[in-house]
Structures are given as structure tokens and as C-alpha cells.
Coordinates of C-alpha atoms in Angstrom, one line a residue:
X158 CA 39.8 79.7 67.6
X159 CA 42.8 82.0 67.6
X160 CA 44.5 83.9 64.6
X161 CA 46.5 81.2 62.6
X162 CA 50.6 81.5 63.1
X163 CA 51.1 82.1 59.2
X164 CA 48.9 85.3 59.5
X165 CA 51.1 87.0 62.4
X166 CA 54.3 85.7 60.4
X167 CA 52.3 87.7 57.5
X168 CA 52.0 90.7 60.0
X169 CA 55.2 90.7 61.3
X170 CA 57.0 90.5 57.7
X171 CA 54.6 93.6 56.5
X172 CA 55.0 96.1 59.9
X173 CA 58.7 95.2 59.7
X174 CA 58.7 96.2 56.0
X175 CA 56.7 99.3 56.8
X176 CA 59.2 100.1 59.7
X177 CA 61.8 100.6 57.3
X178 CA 59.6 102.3 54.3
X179 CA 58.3 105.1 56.9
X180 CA 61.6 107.9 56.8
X181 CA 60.0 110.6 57.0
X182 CA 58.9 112.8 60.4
X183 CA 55.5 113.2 61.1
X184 CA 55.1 115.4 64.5
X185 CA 58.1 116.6 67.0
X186 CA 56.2 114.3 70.0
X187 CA 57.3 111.5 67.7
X188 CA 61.0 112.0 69.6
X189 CA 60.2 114.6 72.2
X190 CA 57.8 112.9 73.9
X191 CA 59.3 109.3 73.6
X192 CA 62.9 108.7 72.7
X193 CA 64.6 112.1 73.7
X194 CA 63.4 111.6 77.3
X195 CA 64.4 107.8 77.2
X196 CA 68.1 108.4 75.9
X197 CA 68.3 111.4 78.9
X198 CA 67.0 108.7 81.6
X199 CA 69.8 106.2 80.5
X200 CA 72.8 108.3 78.9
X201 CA 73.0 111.0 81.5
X202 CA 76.6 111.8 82.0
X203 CA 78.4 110.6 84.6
X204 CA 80.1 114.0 85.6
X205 CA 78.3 117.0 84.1
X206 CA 81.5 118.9 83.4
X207 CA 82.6 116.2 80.4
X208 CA 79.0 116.5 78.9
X209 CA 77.1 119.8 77.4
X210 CA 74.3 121.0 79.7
X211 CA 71.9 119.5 77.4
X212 CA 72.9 116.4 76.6
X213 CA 69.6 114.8 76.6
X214 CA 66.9 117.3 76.6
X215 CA 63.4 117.7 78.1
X216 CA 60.7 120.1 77.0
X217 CA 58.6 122.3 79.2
X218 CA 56.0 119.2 79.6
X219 CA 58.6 117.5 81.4
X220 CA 59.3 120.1 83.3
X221 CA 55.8 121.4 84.2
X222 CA 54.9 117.6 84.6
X223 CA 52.4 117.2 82.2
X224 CA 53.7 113.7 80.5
X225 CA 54.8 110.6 82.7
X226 CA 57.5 108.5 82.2
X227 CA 55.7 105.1 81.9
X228 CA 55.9 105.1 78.3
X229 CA 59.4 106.4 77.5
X230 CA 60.8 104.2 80.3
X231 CA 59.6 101.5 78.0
X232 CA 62.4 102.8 75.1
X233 CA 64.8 103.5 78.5
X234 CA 64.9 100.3 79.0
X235 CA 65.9 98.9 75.6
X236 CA 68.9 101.4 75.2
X237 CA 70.4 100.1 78.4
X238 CA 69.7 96.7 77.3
X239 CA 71.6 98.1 74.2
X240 CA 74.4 99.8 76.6
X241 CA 74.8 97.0 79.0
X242 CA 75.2 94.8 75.9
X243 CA 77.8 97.4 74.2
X244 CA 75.9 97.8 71.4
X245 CA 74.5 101.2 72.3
X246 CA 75.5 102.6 68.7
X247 CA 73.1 105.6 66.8
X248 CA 71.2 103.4 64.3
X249 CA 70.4 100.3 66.7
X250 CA 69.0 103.5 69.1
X251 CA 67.0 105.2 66.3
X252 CA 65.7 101.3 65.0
X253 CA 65.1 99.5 67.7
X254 CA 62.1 101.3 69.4
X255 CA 60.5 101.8 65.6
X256 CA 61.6 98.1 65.3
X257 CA 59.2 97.1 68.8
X258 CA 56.6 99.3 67.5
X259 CA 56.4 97.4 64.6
X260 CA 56.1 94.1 66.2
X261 CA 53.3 95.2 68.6
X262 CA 51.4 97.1 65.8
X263 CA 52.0 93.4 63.7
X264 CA 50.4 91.8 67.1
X265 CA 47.5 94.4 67.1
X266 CA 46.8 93.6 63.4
X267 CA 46.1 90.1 64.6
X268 CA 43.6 90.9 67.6
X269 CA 41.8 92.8 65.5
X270 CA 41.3 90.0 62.9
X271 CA 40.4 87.0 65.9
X272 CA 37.8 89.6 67.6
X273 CA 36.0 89.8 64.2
X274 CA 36.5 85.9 63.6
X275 CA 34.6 85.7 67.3
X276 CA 32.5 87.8 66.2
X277 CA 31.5 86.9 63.1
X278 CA 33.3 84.1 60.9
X279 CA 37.0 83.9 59.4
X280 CA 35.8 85.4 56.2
X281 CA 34.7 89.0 57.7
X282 CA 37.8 88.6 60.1
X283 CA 39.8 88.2 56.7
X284 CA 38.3 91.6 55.1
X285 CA 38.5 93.4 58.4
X286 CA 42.4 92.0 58.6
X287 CA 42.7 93.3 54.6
X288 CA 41.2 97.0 55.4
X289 CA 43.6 97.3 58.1
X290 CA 47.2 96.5 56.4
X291 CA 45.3 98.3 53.4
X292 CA 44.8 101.4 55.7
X293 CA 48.3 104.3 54.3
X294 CA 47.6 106.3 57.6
X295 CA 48.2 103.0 60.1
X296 CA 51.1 102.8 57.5
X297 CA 52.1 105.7 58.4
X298 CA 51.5 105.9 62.1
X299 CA 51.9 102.5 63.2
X300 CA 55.8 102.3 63.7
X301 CA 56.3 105.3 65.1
X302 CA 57.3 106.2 68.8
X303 CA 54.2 108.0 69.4
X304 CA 52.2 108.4 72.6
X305 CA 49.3 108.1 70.2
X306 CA 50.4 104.5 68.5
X307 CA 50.7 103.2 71.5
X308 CA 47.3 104.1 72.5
X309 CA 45.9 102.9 69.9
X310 CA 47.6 99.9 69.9
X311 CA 46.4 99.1 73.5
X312 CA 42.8 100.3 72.3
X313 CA 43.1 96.8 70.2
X314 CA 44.0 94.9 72.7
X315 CA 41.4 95.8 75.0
X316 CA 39.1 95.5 72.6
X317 CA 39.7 92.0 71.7
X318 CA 38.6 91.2 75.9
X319 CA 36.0 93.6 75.5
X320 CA 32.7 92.0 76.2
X321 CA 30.2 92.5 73.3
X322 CA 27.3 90.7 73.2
X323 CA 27.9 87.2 71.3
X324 CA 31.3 87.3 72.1
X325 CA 32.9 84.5 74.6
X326 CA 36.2 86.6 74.4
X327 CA 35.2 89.1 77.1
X328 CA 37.2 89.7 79.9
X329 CA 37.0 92.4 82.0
X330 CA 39.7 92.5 84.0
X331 CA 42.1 92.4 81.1
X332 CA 40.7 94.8 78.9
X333 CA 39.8 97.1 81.7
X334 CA 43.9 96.7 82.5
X335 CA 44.3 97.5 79.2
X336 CA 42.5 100.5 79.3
X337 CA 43.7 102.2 82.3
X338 CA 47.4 101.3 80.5
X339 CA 46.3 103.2 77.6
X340 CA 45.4 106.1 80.0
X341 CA 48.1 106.2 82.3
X342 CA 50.0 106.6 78.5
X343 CA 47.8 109.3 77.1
X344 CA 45.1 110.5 79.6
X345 CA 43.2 110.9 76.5
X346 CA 42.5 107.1 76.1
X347 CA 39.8 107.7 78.2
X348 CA 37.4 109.4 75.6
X349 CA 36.8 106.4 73.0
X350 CA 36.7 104.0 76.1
X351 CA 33.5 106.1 77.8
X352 CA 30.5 105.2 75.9
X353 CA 32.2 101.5 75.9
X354 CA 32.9 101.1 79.7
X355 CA 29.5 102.4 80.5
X356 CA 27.9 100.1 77.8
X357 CA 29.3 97.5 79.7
X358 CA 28.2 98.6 83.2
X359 CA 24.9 98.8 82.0
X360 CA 24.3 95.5 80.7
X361 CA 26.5 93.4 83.2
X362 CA 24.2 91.7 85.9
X363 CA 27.0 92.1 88.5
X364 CA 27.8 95.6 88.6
X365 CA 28.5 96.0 92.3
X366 CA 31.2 92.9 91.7
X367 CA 32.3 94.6 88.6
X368 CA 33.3 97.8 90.6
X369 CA 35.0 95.8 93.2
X370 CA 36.7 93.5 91.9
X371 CA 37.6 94.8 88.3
X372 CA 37.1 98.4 88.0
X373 CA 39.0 99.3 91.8
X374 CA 41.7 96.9 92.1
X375 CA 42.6 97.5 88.2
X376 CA 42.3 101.2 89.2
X377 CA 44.5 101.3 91.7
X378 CA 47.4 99.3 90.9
X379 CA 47.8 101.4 87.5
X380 CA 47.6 104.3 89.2
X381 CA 49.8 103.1 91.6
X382 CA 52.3 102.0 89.9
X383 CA 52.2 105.5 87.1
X384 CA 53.1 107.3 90.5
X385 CA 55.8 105.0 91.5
X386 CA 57.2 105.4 88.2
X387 CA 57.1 108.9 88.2
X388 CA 57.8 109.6 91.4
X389 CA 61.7 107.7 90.8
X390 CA 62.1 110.2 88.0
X391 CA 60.5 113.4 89.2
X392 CA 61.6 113.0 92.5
X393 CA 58.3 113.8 94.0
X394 CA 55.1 112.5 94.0
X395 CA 53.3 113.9 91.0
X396 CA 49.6 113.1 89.5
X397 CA 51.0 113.8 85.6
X398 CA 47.6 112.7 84.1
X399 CA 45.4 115.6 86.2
X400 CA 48.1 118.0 85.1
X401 CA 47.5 116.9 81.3
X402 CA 43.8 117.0 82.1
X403 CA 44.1 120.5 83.3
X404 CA 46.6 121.6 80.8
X405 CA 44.5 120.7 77.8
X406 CA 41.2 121.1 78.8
X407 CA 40.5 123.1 81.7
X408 CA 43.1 125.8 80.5
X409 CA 42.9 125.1 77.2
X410 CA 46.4 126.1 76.6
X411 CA 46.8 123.4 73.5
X412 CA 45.6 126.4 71.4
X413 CA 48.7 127.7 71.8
X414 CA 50.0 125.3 68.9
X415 CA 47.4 126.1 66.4
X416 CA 43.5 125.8 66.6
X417 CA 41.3 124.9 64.2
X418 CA 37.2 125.4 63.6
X419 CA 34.9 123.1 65.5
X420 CA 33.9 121.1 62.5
X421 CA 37.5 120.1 61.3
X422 CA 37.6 116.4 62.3
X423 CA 34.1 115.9 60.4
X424 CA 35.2 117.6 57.4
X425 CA 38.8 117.3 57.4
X426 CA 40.2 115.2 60.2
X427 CA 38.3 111.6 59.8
X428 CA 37.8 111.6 55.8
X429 CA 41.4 112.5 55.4
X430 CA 43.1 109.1 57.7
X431 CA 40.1 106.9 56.4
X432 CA 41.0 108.0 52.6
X433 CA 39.5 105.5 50.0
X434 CA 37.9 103.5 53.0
X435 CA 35.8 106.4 53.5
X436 CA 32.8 104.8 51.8
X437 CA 33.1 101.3 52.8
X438 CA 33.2 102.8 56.4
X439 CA 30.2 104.4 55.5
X440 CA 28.7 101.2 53.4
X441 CA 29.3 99.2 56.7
X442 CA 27.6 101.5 59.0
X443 CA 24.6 100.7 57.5
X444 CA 25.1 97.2 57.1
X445 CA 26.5 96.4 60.2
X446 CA 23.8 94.1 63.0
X447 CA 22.8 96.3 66.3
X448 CA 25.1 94.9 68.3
X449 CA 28.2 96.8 66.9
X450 CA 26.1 100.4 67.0
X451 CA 28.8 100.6 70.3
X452 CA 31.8 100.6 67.9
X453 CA 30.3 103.4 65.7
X454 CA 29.2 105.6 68.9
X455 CA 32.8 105.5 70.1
X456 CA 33.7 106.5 66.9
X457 CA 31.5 109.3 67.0
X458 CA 31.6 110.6 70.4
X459 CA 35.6 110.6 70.3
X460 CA 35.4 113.1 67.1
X461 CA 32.4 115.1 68.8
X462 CA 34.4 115.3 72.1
X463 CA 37.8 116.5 70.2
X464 CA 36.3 118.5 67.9
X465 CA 35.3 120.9 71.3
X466 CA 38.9 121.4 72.1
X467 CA 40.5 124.1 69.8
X468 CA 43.7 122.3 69.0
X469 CA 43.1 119.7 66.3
X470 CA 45.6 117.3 64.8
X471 CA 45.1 113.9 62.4
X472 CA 46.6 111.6 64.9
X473 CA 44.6 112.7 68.0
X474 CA 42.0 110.6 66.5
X475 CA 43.6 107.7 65.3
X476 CA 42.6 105.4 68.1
X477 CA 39.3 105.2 66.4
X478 CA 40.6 104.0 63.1
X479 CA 40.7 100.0 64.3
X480 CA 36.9 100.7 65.2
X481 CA 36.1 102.0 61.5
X482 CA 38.4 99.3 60.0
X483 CA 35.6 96.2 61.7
X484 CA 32.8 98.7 59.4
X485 CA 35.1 98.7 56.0
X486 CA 35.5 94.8 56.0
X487 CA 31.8 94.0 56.9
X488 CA 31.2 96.2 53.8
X489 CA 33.5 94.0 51.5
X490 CA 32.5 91.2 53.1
X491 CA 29.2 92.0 52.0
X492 CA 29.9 93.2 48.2
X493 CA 28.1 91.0 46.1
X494 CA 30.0 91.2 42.5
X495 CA 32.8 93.7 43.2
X496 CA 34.6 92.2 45.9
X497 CA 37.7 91.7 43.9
X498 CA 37.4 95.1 42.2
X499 CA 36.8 96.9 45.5
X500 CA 39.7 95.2 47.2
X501 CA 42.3 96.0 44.3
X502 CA 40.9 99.4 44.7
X503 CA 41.4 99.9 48.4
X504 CA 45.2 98.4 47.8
X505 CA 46.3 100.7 44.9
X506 CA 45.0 103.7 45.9
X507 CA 46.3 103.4 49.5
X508 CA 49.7 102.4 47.9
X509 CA 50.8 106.0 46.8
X510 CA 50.0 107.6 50.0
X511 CA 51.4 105.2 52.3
X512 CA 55.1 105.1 50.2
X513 CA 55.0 108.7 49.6
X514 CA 54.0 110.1 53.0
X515 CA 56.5 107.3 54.1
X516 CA 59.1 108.3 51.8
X517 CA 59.4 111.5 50.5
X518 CA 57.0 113.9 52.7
X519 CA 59.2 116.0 55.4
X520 CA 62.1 113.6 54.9
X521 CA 64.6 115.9 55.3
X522 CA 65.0 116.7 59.3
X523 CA 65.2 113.5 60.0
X524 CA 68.4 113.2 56.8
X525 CA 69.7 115.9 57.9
X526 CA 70.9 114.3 61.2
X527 CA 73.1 112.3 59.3
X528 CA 75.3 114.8 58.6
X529 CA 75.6 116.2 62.1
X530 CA 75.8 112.2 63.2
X531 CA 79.1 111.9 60.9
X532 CA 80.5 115.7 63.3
X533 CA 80.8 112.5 66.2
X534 CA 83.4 110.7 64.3
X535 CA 85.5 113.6 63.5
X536 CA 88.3 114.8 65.7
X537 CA 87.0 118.7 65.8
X538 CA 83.9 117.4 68.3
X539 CA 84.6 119.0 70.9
X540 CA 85.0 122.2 69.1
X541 CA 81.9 121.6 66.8
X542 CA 79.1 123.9 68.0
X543 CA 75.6 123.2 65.8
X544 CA 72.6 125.4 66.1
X545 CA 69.2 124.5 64.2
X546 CA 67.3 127.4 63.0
X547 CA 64.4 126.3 62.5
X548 CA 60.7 126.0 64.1
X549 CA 61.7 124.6 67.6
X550 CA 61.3 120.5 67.7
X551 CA 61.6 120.8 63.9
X552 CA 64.3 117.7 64.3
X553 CA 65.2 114.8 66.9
X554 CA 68.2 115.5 68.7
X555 CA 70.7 113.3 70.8
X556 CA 68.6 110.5 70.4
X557 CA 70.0 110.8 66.7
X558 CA 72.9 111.9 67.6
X559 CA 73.9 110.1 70.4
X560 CA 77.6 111.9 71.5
X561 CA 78.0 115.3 73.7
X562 CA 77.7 118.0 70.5
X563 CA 77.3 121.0 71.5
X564 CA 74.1 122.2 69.8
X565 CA 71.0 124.3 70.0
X566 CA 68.0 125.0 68.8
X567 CA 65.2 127.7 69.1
X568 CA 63.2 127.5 72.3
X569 CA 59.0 127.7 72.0
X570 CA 57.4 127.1 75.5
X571 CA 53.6 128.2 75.9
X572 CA 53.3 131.1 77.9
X573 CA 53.0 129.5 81.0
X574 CA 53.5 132.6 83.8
X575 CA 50.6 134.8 82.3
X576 CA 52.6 137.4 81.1
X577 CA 50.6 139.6 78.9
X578 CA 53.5 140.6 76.2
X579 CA 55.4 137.0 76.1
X580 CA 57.1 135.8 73.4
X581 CA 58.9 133.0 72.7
X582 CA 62.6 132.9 71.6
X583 CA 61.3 131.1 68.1
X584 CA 59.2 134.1 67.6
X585 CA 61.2 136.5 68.8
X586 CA 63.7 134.9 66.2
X587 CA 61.5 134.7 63.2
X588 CA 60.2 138.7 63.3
X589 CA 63.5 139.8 62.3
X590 CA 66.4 137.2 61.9
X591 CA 69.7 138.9 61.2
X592 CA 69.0 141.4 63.5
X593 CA 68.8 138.5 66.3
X594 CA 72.0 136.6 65.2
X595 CA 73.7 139.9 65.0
X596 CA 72.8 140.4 68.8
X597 CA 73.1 137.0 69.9
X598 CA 76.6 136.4 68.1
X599 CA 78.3 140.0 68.4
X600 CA 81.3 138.3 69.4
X601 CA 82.9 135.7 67.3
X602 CA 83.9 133.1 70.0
X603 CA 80.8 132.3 70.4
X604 CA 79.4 131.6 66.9
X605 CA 77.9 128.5 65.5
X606 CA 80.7 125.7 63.4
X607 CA 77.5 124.5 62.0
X608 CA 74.1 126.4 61.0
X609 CA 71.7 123.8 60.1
X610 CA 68.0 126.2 58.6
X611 CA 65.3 126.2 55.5
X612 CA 65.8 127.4 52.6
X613 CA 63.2 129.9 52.9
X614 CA 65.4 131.7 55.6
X615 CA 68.2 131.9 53.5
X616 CA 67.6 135.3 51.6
X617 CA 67.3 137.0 55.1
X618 CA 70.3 136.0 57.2
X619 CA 72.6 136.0 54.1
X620 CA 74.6 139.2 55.3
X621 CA 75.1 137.1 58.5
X622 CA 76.5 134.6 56.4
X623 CA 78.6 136.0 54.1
X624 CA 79.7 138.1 57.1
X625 CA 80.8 135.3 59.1
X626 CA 82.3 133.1 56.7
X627 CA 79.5 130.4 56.6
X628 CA 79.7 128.1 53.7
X629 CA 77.0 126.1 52.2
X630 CA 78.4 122.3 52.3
X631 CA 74.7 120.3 52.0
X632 CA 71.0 120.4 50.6
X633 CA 68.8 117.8 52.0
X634 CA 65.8 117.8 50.6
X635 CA 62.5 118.2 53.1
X636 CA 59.4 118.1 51.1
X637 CA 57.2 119.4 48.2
X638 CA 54.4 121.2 49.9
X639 CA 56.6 124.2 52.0
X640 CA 54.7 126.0 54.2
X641 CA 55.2 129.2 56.4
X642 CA 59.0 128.8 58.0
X643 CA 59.2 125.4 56.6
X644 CA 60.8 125.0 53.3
X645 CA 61.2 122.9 50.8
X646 CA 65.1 122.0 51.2
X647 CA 67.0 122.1 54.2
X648 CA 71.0 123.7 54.2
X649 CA 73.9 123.3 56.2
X650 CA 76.6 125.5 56.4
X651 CA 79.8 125.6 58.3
X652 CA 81.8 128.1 59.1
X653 CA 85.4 128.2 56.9
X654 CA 87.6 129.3 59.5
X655 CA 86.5 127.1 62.0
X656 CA 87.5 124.3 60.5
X657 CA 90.7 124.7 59.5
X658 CA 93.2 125.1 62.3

């Protein structure tokens, strides 16, 4: 039995829905990682002299090959769909990879719901179907252009050929395929995948055939073809995933964006995506029969294995959340009187996260490219000259944009040469502002048409401004919870005399 037609029609409708009701920006990967890299690999200009030097822009992963180009070729390849068919305008470029996301998260819902009918019965594949569109952070996450999504969305698929015992699903070539996918993504897909694979190695009767002719030939044409991949856009042969290996855990230079203490993910991390699941996830740990203790010891060992690497983020783990989402609908399932009452529950008080971290929270970098959009329509282009200042990645950029701007932003990369007293231009910017316009613009050719920065910076640079005849023209609202260098509203000023030759 296979997940009935009207239920991927349902899933489809709702992931398409929740495309649309997610406007808000979550992390700078979201574009920097995916779609900036994808619009560079198919928009490159023809003769650099017509096009900024940036036009299409790759961080320092890119350039210390750390990320492969496997997944953004997948987005590459719908904008030159899009530009061989013409239609290569800013919106269709912006909501067409969110629009595919959507459609494989919709497909992932479904999986998920015929592994727990084989599993179990339609009932429990039912709850387990209701937890997941119930869950706000899959809301959130699940149409995004995220290294992470994608991950997790593979983690689904592979689990649905994963062979548990009672289930006639298994297949191991196609969810060890799916795996090594997953990996040659995000190298880190290998963590909830350990205590899974070798589950399976243990209890298969065949391993010497398993190793030959599953785990080696799977091995080696993923491999294979990550290295092709990246060796037509490197230009040399390049292992990206050892690099990301080293990178993140050998060097451990992810502490460079932030760390966090050991037991975050326990205490912070996991109860905060879960939300009101929380204890049903716990409920159906208990509940659950032996055979699915291998679900909850991925779960586990993932958070255990992250939470020994300093640099801690919500999403990193959200490849476990399908695993927790099998626990929470075995719970209902098993809910004597309060079903109903726990079901209206999990809906309502996921509602007001989902819409509002979808709608409202940190809204306003992704608005504010809008107004730089509408600077491509106007005859002053070539003159226009925007520079964000603000934390470096705070916004997308030409994937948003899509037309040779001139603009800039503030530059962040790790220290990556050792150098004891490096600082990076952001920082170097944020310990004393005017006085680093002042320096960097001290001659007025080469000032800014457009100043794009937080309200919170304001105050400080306002001599600047006044100075150089900047004038306010927009407030875009960002979000209600400013923190540090990020403030609540987001302003755009232009400079008067630019614009009026």
C-alpha cells in the first residue's frame, strides 16, 4: 500500500500555501549557500567590462572550497531553464527554487506517512502525517533553499527504504543512495545516518554482499560524480566534503560565528523546534515497541554529537525532527479520551508560531530588496551605487536583484591565515562607524546613491549623513525582538544630489 493521491494533493496544496506564508529570513546560508552561487553559475556576464566585478558573489567557502556545487547547481539549472525560456525575471528567480522546495517537502510529508502505514497501520500513519504538517518549525524551514532542508528532506526519503525490522519497504541500495546524496549536500548527513547504517550492518545476514554491492558501488558513483561536478566549476579536482570535515571539526573554526555551552541543544536547541510536540515526543518514547529504539538513538546521538562542536544553531538539528514526528503520532495514536483535544491543541498552538515566524519575524531584509529591485527599472542604474551597512549576509543580493547594481556590503571572513590581530572589515566597521565612512568616502565621487542600515546605527553616522546630503526615503520594518547591530526597522537613504542631474 502506497500513500493515497488525495493526501499528496493535500500536501502539495498546504507546502505551496506555506511557500508563500514564509517572508521572512531565517539564516544568510538560506541565499549564500544556495541561490547566490546558482544565479553566479548561470548569469555571469558575458564581457566583464559591462557588468560590476561582483555581479554574482561567492563567500570565502566558495573560495576556500568548503561547500560543493551539487546542490546549488540544482537551482542553476532552473534559472537557465527560466533564461533559455525568457522568463528569467526577479520574482520567477526568488519563487521558483522556494516553489520546488515546497513540492519536495509536500513529497517528503507523504514518505513519511507510507513508512509508518508499513509500519504500523493507516491510523498511526494518519497521526504521524498530522504531527508533521502540525510541526511551526518544518513550517518554517521546509521551503526554504537551505543546505539543511534538503538534507532533511533526503533523510525522509532514505528512511522510507530503510530496512527496519517488519518492514517489506527496505531497500538498501536506494536508501543508502539516498544517504550518500544527503552527504555529498551537507557532509553532516552523515551523523543521524551512523547508528542507523551500522544497525543495519549488524543485523543483515549478507554483510560481505552488502559492502560490495550496495555500500561500494553507491560510494563511489556519488563521490564520483560530487568531484565531476565540482571539478567543472572549480576547475580543479577538489574533495569539498574533507575540507568541510576539516573546517568544522578538526579546526573548529565554526566558533568563529558564535558558540554556545555544551548543553544548549538539550536545553534549548531540541525543546525549542519540537515546541508543543515536546511531550507527545516524550509520551511516544515510552510507548513506542523495541523495534523503533533505532529512531530515538539517532535522535539522540545527533544532539550528543552536535552538542560537542561549539557552534550551535536550531536548524543543524533539524534532520532529526521527521524521526521525533513517528514518536508524537504514536502518542496520539495511543490517547485514549483526548485525542481530539490533544490534536486541536497541537494545531492552534503551532499556528501562531508558524504565521508569525513566517510573517512578521526578520521580515524586513528580505522587503527591503524591493526597493533596491525597483533602482533596475530606473534610468539612473548605471549611476546607482548601493551599500548595505549592516552585519555582512544580513540580506540576499543579485539573486534578488537580478541586474548589474553596483553595490556592497560589509565583508566578514574567518580569520583564515592565522594572523594573531585580524579583524574583519564588519568589525572594523562596527568599533567606530563615522570615523570609517569618513576614511573610506573622503572624496565625494565615490560615495554611496543609496545607504541601505538599522535603525540602531542611525544616531552614530548621522553627521555622515547630514554631511553628505543623505535623505531618509523608506522604513521597512525588520522585527520586534532587535538584538546587538540588528534593529528593529531598517532605513534607506539616498543621497539628494545624486539624483537630480
Amino acid at each position: 500500500a502506497t500513500a493515497p493521491s488525495p493526501l499528496l494533493a493535500l500536501a502539495l496544496t498546504l507546502r505551496t500555501l506555506n511557500c508563500f506564508l514564509v517572508q521572512t529570513s531565517f539564516v544568510p546560508d538560506e541565499y549564500w549557500q544556495s541561490l547566490e552561487v546558482a544565479h553566479r553559475m548561470v548569469f555571469k556576464y558575458p564581457s566583464p567590462a559591462a557588468a560590476p566585478a561582483n555581479y554574482g558573489y561567492l563567500t570565502w567557502e566558495w573560495t576556500s572550497s568548503l561547500r560543493g556545487y551539487s546542490y546549488p547547481l540544482i537551482f542553476a539549472s532552473m534559472y537557465k531553464a527560466l533564461q533559455l525560456l525568457a522568463k528569467d525575471n526577479v520574482q520567477l528567480l526568488i519563487w521558483v527554487p522556494r516553489l520546488a522546495q515546497a513540492a519536495l517537502a509536500a513529497l517528503a510529508d507523504v514518505k513519511l506517512y507510507s513508512l509508518v502505514q508499513h509500519l504500523e497501520n493507516s491510523e498511526t500513519a494518519k497521526f504521524v502525517f498530522f504531527c508533521q504538517l502540525c510541526s511551526w518549525f518544518t513550517w518554517y524551514s521546509c521551503t526554504r533553499t537551505l543546505t539543511n532542508t534538503m538534507e532533511t528532506i533526503l533523510t525522509i526519503f532514505a528512511l522510507s527504504y530503510y530496512p527496519i525490522k517488519g518492514s517489506k519497504m527496505g531497500n538498501s541500495c536506494k536508501y543508502l543512495a539516498l544517504v550518500a546524496l544527503a552527504i555529498a549536500i551537507r557532509p553532516t548527513a552523515v551523523i543521524p545516518w551512523m547508528p542507523l547504517v551500522f544497525s543495519h550492518f549488524l543485523q543483515e545476514e549478507r554483510k560481505v554482499d552488502l559492502i560490495l554491492y550496495n555500500c561500494i558501488p553507491v560510494g563511489l558513483v556519488t563521490v564520483g560524480t560530487s568531484l565531476i561536478i565540482d571539478r567543472v566549476f572549480f576547475g580543479e579536482w577538489v574533495l569539498v566534503q574533507l575540507n568541510f570535515l576539516k573546517f568544522n571539526v578538526l579546526q573548529n573554526l565554526g566558533t568563529f560565528y558564535g558558540s554556545h555551552p555544551w548543553h544548549w541543544y538539550f536545553t534549548q536547541g531540541l525543546p525549542v523546534i519540537l515546541g508543543t510536540h515536546l511531550p507527545f515526543f516524550i509520551h511516544g518514547c515510552v510507548l513506542a515497541p523495541r523495534r523503533y529504539r533505532i529512531f530515538l538513538l539517532a535522535v539522540i546521538w545527533t544532539v550528543v554529537v552536535y552538542s560537542t562542536l561549539s557552534h550551535k544553531e536550531f536548524r543543524f538539528i533539524y534532520p532529526v525532527l521527521p524521526f521525533c514526528m513517528i514518536f508524537c503520532g504514536y502518542s496520539l495514536k495511543h490517547l485514549k479520551a483526548w485525542k481530539k483535544s490533544a490534536a486541536s491543541f497541537l494545531l492552534l498552538s503551532n499556528l501562531l508560531p508558524a504565521l508569525y515566524t513566517g510573517l512578521v519575524h526578520q521580515r524586513g531584509t528580505l522587503d527591503v530588496m524591493s526597493h533596491i529591485q525597483q533602482l533596475c527599472n530606473n534610468s539612473h542604474q548605471s549611476q546607482a551605487f548601493v551599500f548595505i551597512l549592516m552585519p555582512c549576509h544580513s540580506t540576499p543580493f543579485y539573486s534578488h536583484v537580478h541586474c548589474p547594481l553596483k553595490m556592497r556590503f560589509l565583508q566578514c571572513p574567518p580569520n583564515l591565515t592565522g594572523n594573531e590581530s585580524y579583524i574583519d572589515e564588519a568589525d572594523v566597521f562596527y568599533s567606530n562607524p563615522l570615523g570609517w565612512l569618513n576614511k573610506e568616502f573622503y572624496n565625494d565621487t565615490l560615495l554611496p546613491s543609496h545607504l541601505i542600515l538599522f535603525n540602531v546605527l542611525e544616531q552614530e553616522i548621522s553627521p555622515f549623513l547630514a554631511i553628505r546630503g543623505y535623505e531618509k526615503t523608506a522604513t521597512v520594518f525588520h522585527t520586534h525582538v532587535p538584538q546587538g547591530r540588528v534593529g528593529s526597522h531598517i532605513y534607506i537613504y539616498r543621497r539628494k544630489t545624486e539624483m537630480n542631474h
